[in-house]
Every structure is written in structure tokens, then in C-alpha cells.
PDB file of C-alpha atoms in Angstrom:
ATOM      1  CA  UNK A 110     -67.838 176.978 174.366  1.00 55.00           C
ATOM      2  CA  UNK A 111     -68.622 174.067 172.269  1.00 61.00           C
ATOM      3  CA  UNK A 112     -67.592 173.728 168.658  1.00 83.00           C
ATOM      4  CA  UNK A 113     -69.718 176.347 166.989  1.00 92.00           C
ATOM      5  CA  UNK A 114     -68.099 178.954 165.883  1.00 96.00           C
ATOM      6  CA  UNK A 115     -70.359 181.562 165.039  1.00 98.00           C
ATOM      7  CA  UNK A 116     -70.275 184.591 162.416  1.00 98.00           C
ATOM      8  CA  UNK A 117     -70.040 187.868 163.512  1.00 98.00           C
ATOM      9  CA  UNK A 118     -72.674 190.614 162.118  1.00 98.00           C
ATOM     10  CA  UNK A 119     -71.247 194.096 163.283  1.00 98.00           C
ATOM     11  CA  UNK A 120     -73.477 196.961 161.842  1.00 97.00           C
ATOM     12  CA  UNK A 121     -76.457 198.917 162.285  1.00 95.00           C
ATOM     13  CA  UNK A 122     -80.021 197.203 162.725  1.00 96.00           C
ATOM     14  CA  UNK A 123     -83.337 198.507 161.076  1.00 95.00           C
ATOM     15  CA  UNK A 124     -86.262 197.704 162.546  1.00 96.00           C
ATOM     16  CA  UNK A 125     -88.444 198.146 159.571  1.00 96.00           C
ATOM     17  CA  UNK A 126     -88.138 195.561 157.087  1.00 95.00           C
ATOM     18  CA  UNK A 127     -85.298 193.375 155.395  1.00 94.00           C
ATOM     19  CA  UNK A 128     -82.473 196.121 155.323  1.00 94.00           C
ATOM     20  CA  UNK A 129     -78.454 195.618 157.335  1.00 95.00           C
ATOM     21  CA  UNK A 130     -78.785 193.163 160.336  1.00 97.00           C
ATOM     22  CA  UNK A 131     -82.139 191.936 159.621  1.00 97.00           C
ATOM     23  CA  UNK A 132     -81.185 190.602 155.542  1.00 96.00           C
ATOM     24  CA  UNK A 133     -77.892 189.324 157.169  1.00 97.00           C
ATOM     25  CA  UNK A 134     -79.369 187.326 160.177  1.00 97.00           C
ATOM     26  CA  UNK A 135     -81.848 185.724 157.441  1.00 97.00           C
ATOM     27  CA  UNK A 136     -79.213 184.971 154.748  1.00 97.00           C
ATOM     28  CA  UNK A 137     -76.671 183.674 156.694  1.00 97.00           C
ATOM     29  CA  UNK A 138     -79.006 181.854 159.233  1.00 96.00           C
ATOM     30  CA  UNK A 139     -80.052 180.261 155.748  1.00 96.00           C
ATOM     31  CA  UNK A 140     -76.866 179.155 154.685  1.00 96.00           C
ATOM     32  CA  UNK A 141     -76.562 177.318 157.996  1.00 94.00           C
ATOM     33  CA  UNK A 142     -74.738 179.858 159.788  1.00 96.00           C
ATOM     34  CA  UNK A 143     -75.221 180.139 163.493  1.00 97.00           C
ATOM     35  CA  UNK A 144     -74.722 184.429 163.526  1.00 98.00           C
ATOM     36  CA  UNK A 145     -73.407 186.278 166.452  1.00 98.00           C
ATOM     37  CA  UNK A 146     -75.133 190.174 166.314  1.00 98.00           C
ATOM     38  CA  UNK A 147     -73.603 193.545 166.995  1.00 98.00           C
ATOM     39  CA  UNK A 148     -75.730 195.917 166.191  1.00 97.00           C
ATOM     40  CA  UNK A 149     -73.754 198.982 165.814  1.00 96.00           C
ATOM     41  CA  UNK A 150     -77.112 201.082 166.097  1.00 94.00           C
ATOM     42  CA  UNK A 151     -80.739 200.563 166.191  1.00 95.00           C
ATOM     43  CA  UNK A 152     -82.863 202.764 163.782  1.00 94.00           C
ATOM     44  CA  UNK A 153     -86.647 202.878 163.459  1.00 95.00           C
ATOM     45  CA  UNK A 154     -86.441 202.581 159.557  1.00 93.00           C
ATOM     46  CA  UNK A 155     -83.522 202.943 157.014  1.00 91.00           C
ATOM     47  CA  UNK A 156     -81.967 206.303 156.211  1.00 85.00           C
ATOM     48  CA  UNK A 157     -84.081 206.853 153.089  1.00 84.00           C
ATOM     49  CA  UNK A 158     -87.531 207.115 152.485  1.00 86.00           C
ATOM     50  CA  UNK A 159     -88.855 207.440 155.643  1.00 91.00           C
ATOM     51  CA  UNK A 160     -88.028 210.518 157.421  1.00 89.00           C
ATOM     52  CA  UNK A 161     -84.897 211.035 159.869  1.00 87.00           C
ATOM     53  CA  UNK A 162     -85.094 207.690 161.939  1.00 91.00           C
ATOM     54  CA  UNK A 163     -84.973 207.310 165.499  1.00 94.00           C
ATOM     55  CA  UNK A 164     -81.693 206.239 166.560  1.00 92.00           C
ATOM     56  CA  UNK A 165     -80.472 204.311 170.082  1.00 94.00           C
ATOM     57  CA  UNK A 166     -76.794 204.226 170.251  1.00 90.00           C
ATOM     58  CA  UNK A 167     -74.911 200.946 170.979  1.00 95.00           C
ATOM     59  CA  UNK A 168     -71.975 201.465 172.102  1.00 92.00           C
ATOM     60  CA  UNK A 169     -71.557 200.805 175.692  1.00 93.00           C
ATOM     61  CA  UNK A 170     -73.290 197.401 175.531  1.00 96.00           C
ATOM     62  CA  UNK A 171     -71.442 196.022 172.086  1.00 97.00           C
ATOM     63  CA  UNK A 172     -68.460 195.746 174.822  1.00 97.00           C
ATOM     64  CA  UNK A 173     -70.228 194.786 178.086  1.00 98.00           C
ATOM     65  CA  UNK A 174     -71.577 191.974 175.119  1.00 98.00           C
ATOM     66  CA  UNK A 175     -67.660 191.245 173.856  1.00 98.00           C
ATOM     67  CA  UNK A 176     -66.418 190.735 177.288  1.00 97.00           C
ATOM     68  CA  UNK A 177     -69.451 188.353 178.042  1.00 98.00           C
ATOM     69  CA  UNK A 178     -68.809 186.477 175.227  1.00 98.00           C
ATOM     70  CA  UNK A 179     -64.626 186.137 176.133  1.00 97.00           C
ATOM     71  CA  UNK A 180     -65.367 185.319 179.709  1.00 97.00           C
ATOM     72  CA  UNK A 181     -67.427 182.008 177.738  1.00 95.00           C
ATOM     73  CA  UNK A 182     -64.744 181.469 175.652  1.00 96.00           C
ATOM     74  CA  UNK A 183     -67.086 181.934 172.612  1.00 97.00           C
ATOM     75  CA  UNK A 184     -64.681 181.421 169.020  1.00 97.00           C
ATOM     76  CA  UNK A 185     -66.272 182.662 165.925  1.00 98.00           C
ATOM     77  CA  UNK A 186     -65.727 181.682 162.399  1.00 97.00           C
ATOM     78  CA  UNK A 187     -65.891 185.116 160.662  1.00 98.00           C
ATOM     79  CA  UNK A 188     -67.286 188.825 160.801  1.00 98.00           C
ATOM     80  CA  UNK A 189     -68.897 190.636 158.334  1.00 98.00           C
ATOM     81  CA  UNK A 190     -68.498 194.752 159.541  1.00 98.00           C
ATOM     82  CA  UNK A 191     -71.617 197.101 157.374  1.00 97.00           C
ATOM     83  CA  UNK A 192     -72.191 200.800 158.141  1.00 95.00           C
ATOM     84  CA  UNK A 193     -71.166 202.161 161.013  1.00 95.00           C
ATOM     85  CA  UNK A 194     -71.951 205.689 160.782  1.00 90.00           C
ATOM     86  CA  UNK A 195     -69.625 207.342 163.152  1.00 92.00           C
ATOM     87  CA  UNK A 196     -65.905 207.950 164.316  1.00 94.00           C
ATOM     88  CA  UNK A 197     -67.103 206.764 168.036  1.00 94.00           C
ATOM     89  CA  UNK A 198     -68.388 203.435 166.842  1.00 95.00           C
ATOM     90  CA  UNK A 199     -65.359 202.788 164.392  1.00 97.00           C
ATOM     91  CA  UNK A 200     -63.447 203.285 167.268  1.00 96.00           C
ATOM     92  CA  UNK A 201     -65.676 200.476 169.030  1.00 97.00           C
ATOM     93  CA  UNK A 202     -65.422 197.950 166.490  1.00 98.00           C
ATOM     94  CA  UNK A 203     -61.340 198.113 166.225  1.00 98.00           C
ATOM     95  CA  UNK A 204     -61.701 197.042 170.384  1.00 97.00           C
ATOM     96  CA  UNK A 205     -64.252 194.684 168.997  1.00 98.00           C
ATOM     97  CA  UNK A 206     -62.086 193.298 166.789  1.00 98.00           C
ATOM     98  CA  UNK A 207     -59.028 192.862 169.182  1.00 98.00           C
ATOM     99  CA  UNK A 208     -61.282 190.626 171.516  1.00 97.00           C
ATOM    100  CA  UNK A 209     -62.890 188.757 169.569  1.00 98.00           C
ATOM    101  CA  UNK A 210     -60.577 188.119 166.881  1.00 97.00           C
ATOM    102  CA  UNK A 211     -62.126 186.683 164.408  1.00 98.00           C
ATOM    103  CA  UNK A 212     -59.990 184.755 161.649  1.00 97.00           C
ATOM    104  CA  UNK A 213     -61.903 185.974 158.532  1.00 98.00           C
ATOM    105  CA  UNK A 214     -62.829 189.789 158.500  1.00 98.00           C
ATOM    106  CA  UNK A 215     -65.241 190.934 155.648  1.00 98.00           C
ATOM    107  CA  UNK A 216     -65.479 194.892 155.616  1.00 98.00           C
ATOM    108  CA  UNK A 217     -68.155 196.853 153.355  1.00 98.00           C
ATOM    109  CA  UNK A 218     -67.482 200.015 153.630  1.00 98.00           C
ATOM    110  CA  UNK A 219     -70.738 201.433 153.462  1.00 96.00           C
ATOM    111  CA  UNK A 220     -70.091 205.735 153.544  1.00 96.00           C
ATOM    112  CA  UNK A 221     -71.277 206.545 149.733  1.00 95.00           C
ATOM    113  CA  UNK A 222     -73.027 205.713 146.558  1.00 93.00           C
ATOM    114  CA  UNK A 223     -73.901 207.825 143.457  1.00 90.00           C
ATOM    115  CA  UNK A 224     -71.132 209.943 143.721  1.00 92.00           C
ATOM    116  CA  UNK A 225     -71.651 211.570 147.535  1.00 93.00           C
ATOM    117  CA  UNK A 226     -70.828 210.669 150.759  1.00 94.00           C
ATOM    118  CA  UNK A 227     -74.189 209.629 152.696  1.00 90.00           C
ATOM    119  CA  UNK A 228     -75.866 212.684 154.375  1.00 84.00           C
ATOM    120  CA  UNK A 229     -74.644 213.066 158.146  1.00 84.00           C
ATOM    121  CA  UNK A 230     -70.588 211.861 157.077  1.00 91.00           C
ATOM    122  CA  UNK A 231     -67.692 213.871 157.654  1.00 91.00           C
ATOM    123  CA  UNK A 232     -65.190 214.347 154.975  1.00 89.00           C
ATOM    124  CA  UNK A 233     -62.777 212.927 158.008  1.00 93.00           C
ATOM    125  CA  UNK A 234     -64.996 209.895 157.780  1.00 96.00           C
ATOM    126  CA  UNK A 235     -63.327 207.937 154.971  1.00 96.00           C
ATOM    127  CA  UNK A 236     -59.601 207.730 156.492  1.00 96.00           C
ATOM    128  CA  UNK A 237     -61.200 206.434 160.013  1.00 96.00           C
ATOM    129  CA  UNK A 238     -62.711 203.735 157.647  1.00 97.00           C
ATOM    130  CA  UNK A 239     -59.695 202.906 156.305  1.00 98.00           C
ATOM    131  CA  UNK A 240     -57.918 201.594 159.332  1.00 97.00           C
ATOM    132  CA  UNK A 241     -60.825 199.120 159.167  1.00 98.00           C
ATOM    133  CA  UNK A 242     -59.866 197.872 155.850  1.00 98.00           C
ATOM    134  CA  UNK A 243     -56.290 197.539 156.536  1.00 98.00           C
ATOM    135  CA  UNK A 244     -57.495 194.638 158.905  1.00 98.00           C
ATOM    136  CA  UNK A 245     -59.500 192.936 156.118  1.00 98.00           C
ATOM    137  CA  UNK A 246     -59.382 189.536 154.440  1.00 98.00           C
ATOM    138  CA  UNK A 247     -61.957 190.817 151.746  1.00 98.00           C
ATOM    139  CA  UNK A 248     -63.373 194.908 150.932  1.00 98.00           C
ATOM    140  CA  UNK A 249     -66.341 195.175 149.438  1.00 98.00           C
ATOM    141  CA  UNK A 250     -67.369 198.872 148.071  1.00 98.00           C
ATOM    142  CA  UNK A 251     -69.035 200.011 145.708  1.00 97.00           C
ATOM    143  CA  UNK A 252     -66.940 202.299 143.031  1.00 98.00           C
ATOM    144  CA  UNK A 253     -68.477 205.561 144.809  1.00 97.00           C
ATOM    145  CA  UNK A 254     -66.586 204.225 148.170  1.00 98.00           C
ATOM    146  CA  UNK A 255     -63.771 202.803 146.196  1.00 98.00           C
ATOM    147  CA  UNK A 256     -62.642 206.458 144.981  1.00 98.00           C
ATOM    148  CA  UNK A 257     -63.426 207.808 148.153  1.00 98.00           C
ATOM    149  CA  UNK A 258     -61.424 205.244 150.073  1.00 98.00           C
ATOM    150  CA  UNK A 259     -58.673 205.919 148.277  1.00 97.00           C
ATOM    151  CA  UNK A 260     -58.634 209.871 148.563  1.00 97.00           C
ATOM    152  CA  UNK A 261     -59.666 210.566 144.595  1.00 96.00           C
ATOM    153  CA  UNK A 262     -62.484 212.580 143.601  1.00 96.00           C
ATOM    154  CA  UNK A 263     -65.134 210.318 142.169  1.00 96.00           C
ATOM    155  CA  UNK A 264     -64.743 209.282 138.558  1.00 95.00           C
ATOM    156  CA  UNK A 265     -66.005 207.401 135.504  1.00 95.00           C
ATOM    157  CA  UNK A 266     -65.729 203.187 135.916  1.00 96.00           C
ATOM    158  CA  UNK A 267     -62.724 201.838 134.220  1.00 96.00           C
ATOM    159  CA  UNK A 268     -60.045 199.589 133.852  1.00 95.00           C
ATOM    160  CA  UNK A 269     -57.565 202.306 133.920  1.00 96.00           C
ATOM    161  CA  UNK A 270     -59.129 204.512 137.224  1.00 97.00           C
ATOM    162  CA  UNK A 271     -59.410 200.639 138.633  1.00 97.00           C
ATOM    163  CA  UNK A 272     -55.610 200.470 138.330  1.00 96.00           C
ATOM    164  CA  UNK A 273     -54.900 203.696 139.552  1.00 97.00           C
ATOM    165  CA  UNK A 274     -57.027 203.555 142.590  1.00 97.00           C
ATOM    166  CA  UNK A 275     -55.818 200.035 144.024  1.00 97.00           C
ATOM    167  CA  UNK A 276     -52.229 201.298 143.273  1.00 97.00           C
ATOM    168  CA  UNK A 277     -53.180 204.258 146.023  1.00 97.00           C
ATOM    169  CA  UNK A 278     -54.741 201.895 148.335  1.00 98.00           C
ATOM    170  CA  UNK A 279     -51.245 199.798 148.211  1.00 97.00           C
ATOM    171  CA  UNK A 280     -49.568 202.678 149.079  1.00 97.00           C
ATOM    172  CA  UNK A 281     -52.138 203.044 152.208  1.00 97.00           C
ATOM    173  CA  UNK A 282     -51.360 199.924 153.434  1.00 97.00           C
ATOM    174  CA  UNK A 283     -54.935 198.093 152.444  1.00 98.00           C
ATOM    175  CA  UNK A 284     -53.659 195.157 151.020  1.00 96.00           C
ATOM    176  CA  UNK A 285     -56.780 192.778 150.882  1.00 98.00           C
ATOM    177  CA  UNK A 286     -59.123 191.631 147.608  1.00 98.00           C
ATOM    178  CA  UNK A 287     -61.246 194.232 146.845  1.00 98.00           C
ATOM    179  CA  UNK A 288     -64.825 193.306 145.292  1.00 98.00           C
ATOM    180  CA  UNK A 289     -66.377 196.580 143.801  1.00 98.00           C
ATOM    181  CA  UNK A 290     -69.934 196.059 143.476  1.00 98.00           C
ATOM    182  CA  UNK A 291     -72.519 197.381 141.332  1.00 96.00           C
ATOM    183  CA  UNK A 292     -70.418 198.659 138.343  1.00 97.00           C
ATOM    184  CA  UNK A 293     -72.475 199.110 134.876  1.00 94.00           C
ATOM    185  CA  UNK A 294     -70.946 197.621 131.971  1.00 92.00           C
ATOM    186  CA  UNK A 295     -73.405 198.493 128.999  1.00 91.00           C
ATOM    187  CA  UNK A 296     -76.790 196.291 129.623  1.00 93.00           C
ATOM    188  CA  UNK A 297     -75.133 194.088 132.723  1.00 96.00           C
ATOM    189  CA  UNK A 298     -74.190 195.105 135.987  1.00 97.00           C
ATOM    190  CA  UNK A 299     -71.336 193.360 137.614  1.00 97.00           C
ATOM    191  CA  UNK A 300     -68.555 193.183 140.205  1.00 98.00           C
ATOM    192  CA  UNK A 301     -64.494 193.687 139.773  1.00 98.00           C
ATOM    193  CA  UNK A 302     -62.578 191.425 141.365  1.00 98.00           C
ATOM    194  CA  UNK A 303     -58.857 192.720 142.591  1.00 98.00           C
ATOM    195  CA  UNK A 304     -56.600 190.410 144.051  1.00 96.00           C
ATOM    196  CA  UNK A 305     -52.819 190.184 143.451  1.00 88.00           C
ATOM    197  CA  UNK A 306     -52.688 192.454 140.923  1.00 86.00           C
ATOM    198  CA  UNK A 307     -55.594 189.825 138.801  1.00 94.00           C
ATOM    199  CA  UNK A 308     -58.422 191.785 137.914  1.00 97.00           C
ATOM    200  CA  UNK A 309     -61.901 189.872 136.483  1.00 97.00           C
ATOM    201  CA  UNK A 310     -65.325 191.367 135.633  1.00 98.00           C
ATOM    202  CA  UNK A 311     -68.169 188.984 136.352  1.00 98.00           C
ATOM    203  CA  UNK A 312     -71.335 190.356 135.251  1.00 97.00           C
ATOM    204  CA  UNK A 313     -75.166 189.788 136.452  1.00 97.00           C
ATOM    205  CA  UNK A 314     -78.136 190.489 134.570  1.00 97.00           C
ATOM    206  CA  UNK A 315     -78.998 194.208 135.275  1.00 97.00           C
ATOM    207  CA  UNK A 316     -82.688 195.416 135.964  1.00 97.00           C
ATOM    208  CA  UNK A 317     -83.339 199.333 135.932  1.00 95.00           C
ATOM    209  CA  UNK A 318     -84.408 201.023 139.498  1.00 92.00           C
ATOM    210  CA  UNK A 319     -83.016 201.394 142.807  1.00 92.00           C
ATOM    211  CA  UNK A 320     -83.360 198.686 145.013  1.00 95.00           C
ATOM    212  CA  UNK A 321     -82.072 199.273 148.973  1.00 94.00           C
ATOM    213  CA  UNK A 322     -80.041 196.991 150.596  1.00 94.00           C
ATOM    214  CA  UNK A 323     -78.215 195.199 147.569  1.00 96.00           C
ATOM    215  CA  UNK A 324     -74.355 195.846 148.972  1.00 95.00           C
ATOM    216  CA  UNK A 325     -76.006 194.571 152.498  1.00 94.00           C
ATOM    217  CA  UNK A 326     -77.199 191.435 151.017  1.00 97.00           C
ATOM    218  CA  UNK A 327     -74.708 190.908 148.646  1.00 98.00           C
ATOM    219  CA  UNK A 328     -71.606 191.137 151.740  1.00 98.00           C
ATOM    220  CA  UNK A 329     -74.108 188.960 153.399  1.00 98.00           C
ATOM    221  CA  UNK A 330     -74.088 186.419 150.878  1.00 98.00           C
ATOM    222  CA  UNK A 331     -70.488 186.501 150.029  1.00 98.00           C
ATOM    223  CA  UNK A 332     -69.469 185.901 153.910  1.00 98.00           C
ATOM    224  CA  UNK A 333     -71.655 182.880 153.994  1.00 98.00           C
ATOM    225  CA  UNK A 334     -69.818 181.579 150.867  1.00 98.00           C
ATOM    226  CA  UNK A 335     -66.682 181.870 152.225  1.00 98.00           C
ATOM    227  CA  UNK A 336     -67.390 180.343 154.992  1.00 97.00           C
ATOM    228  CA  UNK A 337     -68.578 177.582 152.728  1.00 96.00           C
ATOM    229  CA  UNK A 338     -65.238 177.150 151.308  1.00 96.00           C
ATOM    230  CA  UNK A 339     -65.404 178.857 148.204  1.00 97.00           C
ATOM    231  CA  UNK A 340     -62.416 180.043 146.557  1.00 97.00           C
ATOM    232  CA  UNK A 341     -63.362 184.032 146.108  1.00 98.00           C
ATOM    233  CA  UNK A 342     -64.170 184.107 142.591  1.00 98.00           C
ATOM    234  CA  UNK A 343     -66.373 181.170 143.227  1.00 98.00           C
ATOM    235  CA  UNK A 344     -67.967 183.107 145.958  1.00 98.00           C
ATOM    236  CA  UNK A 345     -68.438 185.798 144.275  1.00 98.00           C
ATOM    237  CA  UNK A 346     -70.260 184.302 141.194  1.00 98.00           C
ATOM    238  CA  UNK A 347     -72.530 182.531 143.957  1.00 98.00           C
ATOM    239  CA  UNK A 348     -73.285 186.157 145.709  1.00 98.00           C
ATOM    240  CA  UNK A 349     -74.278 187.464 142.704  1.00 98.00           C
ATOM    241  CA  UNK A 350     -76.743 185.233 140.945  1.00 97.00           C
ATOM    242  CA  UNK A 351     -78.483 184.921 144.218  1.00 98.00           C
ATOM    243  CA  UNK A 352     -78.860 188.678 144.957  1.00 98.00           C
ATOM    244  CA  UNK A 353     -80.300 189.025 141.407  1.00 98.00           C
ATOM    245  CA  UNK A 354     -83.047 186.548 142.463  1.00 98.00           C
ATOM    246  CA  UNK A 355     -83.690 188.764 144.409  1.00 98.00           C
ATOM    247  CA  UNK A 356     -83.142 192.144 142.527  1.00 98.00           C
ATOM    248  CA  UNK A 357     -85.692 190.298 139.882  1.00 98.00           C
ATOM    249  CA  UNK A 358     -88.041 189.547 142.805  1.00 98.00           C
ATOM    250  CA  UNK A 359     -87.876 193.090 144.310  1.00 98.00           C
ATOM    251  CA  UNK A 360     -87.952 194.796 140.323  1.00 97.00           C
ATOM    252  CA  UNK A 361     -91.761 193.319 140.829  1.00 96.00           C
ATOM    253  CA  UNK A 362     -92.867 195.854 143.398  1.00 96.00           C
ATOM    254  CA  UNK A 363     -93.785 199.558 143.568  1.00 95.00           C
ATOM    255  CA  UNK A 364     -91.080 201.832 144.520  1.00 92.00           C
ATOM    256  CA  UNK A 365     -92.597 202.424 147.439  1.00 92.00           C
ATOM    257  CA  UNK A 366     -92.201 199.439 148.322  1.00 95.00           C
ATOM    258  CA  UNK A 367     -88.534 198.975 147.907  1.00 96.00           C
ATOM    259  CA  UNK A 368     -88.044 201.194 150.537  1.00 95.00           C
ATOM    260  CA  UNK A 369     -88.498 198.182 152.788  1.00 96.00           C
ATOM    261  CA  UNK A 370     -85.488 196.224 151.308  1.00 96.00           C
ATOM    262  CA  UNK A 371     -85.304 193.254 148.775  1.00 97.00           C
ATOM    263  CA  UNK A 372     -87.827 190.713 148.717  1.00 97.00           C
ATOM    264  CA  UNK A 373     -85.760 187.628 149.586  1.00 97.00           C
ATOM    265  CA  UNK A 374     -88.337 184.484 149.279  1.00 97.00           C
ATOM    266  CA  UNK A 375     -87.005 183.477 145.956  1.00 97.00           C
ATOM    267  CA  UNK A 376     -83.722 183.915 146.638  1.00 97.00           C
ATOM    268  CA  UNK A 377     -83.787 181.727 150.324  1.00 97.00           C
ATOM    269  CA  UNK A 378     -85.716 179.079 148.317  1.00 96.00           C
ATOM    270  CA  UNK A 379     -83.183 178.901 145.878  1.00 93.00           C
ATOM    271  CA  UNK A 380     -80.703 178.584 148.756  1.00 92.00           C
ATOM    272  CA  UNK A 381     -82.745 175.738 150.341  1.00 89.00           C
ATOM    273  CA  UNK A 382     -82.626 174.007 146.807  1.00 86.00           C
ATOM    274  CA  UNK A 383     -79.521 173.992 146.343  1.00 78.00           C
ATOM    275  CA  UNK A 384     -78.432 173.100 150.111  1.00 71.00           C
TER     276      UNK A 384
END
């Protein structure tokens, strides 16, 4: 229909604050991105901080939605899969996928962090994710996932556990760049970039705490770069410096507060600046 081409946002939506879906729709809306949503869930608040949320399952109209969308003839530019949280809804988002075909596919696979799978994950839940990212153009984990993803136990950050872990996801067929996100290097914080064998380190200022919702903002923020055009190193470089705007922003606040997500007001106006 027409000739905009929307971006797909497939993953769950909280409806408390700036976390998944809601920091995606804002950012890439932003960047001048007309966004196409898929909520793969909708939760009362985030998974931490608040209590166990209420959930309402999906499922059942994400494909009534897809076939509404085919029977339009609706084209879209690029999706950008986040958590999806169980085998069902993986399942979902491969049929998804095969209607709506998008020609870009960014995949976070959002399962772990700090070592441990996220509470309510099966140990089975890790090779279900990775027929996702054997359909990706880009990966985007964090190391926690990155080990996980490819069957190790979790280990130290290194060049040499780098190697060895993209040499098993070869050998599992996941073939596409891999960004790992949020990897200390002594006082910066940074992401790997793996692609064709070329591995980089591009570092960010790093600000002590825990802030929710970086990975979801930074994926975010990458896809809309990409869609801009930028080579992937490029992109990159652009995700990051604007997500620590907004890790600065956010470092402001209470940690009570950051329960709610990032604060993203300095990082949209720098956006707006800079077009």
C-alpha cells in the first residue's frame, strides 16, 4: 500500500514507562521511522522492580494482525525482534517472519544478563532462540547471551572466549554480525563488533549503576541507523553515543527511578539536532 515501508517492532510491550516497545516506538518514530508494532506480550510493568507483572498473551492476534496487513499488501523496511519470553511465541514470530518478510532482520536476543538466564526461562530456551538468529542480518547480545547462545558456560570477556564462541556459532549455522553489547573494558564500556572474521572494540564512556532498558534502546537505535544507511560500524558508533546521552541522563536519577527505563529527552533532542 503506498510507498512506506514501515519497521517492524516484534517484542513484548510495558505499560509502565520507557522500557521494550514503548523506547522503540519513540526512538525510531524519532529517527523518522514510520514503525509497524507486534507486541509479543503486554505486561503491567517490566520484570524487575515491581512485583510479578500482569501479563495478556498475544499470540492469536499478532497473526489475525499479519494476515491483515498481507491482504493490504503492506511492505516493510526492517524488523527489530526483543524478548520474547516463550517457546509458543518464538514459534509465532518464525510464521511472522515468513509473511511478512522483511528484508533486514535485527534479533536481540534478550534471555540473560549477569551471568543467568532471566527468571521464568527454560534451559531449552536458548536453542529455540537460535533458529531466530540463523535468520538474522545483525545479533545483538550481550556477552551473558552470547555464551549462552552458543552452548558455553558463561565466562570472563575476552578476545580469546570471543574467538572461541563465534567459531561455535559458525558451526550452528548463525552466520550474521554479531554486536555484543555492554562489555567492560577497564573505565569504558563498549561493544564488539564480529563480522567476517573482523573483530573491533568501540568503547563509550561508562557510568556505574544499572540502568533498565539499555540493550532495548540500544537495538532500537541501531535498527534506525541502518535503515539510515549506515555501514554497521558507523551504526554502531551512532547507537552508542546516543544511548550514553541517555545512560548520563538516567545516571541523574534515584534508583528507584530507573526502574521506569532511561530518561530519553536528551538523547531525542540530540536526534532532532542532528536530523
Amino acid at each position: 500500500m503506498g510507498q512506506v515501508k514501515p519497521t517492524l517492532i516484534i517484542e513484548d510491550c510495558s505499560a509502565l514507562g520507557q522500557i521494550s516497545t514503548v523506547a522503540a516506538v519513540t526512538i525510531l518514530q524519532s529517527l523518522g521511522e514510520t514503525t509497524a508494532l507486534l507486541p509479543t506480550s503486554l505486561l503491567s510493568t517490566q520484570t524487575e522492580g515491581f512485583g510479578r507483572p500482569v501479563q495478556l498473551a498475544t499470540a492469536d492476534w499478532l497473526l489475525k494482525t499479519s494476515h491483515h496487513w498481507q491482504d493490504q499488501r503492506v511492505e516493510f523496511k526492517s524488523a527489530l525482534v526483543g524478548y520474547l519470553g516463550s517457546p509458543h511465541i518464538i514459534a509465532t514470530v518464525h510464521q511472522l517472519l515468513d509473511q511478512l518478510r522483511p528484508p533486514r532482520l535485527i534479533v536481540d536476543p534478550v534471555m540473560a544478563d549477569q551471568g543467568q538466564l532471566y527468571p521464568g526461562l527454560t534451559s531449552h530456551y536458548p536453542r529455540l532462540l537460535r533458529s531466530l538468529c540463523r535468520r538474522a542480518t545483525v545479533i545483538t547480545p550481550n556477552w551473558t547471551e552470547l555464551c549462552i547462545l552458543a552452548g558455553q558456560p558463561v565466562m570472563a570477556p575476552s578476545r580469546e572466549h570471543l574467538t572461541e564462541l563465534m567459531d561455535r556459532l559458525s558451526k550452528m549455522k548463525i552466520t550474521a554480525p554479531v554486536v555484543v553489547t555492554g562489555v567492560r573494558n577497564g573505565p569504558v564500556i563498549g561493544y564488539w563488533l564480529v563480522e567476517h572474521q573482523h573483530v573491533v572494540y568501540l568503547p563509550e564512556k561508562y557510568f556505574p549503576g544499572h540502568y533498565y532498558g539499555t540493550g532495548d534502546t540500544f537495538a532500537a537505535l541501531l535498527t534506525g541507523f541502518l535503515n539510515r544507511q549506515f555501514g554497521l560500524e558507523q551504526a554502531i558508533t551512532a547507537a552508542g553515543a546516543a544511548l550514553t546521552t541517555a545512560v548520563a541522563e538516567t545516571s541523574q536519577l534515584p534508583e528507584e527511578e530507573r526502574y521506569y527505563g532511561l530518561r530519553l529527552q536528551a538523547l531525542l533532542a540530540d536526534l532532532a539536532r542532528k536530523g
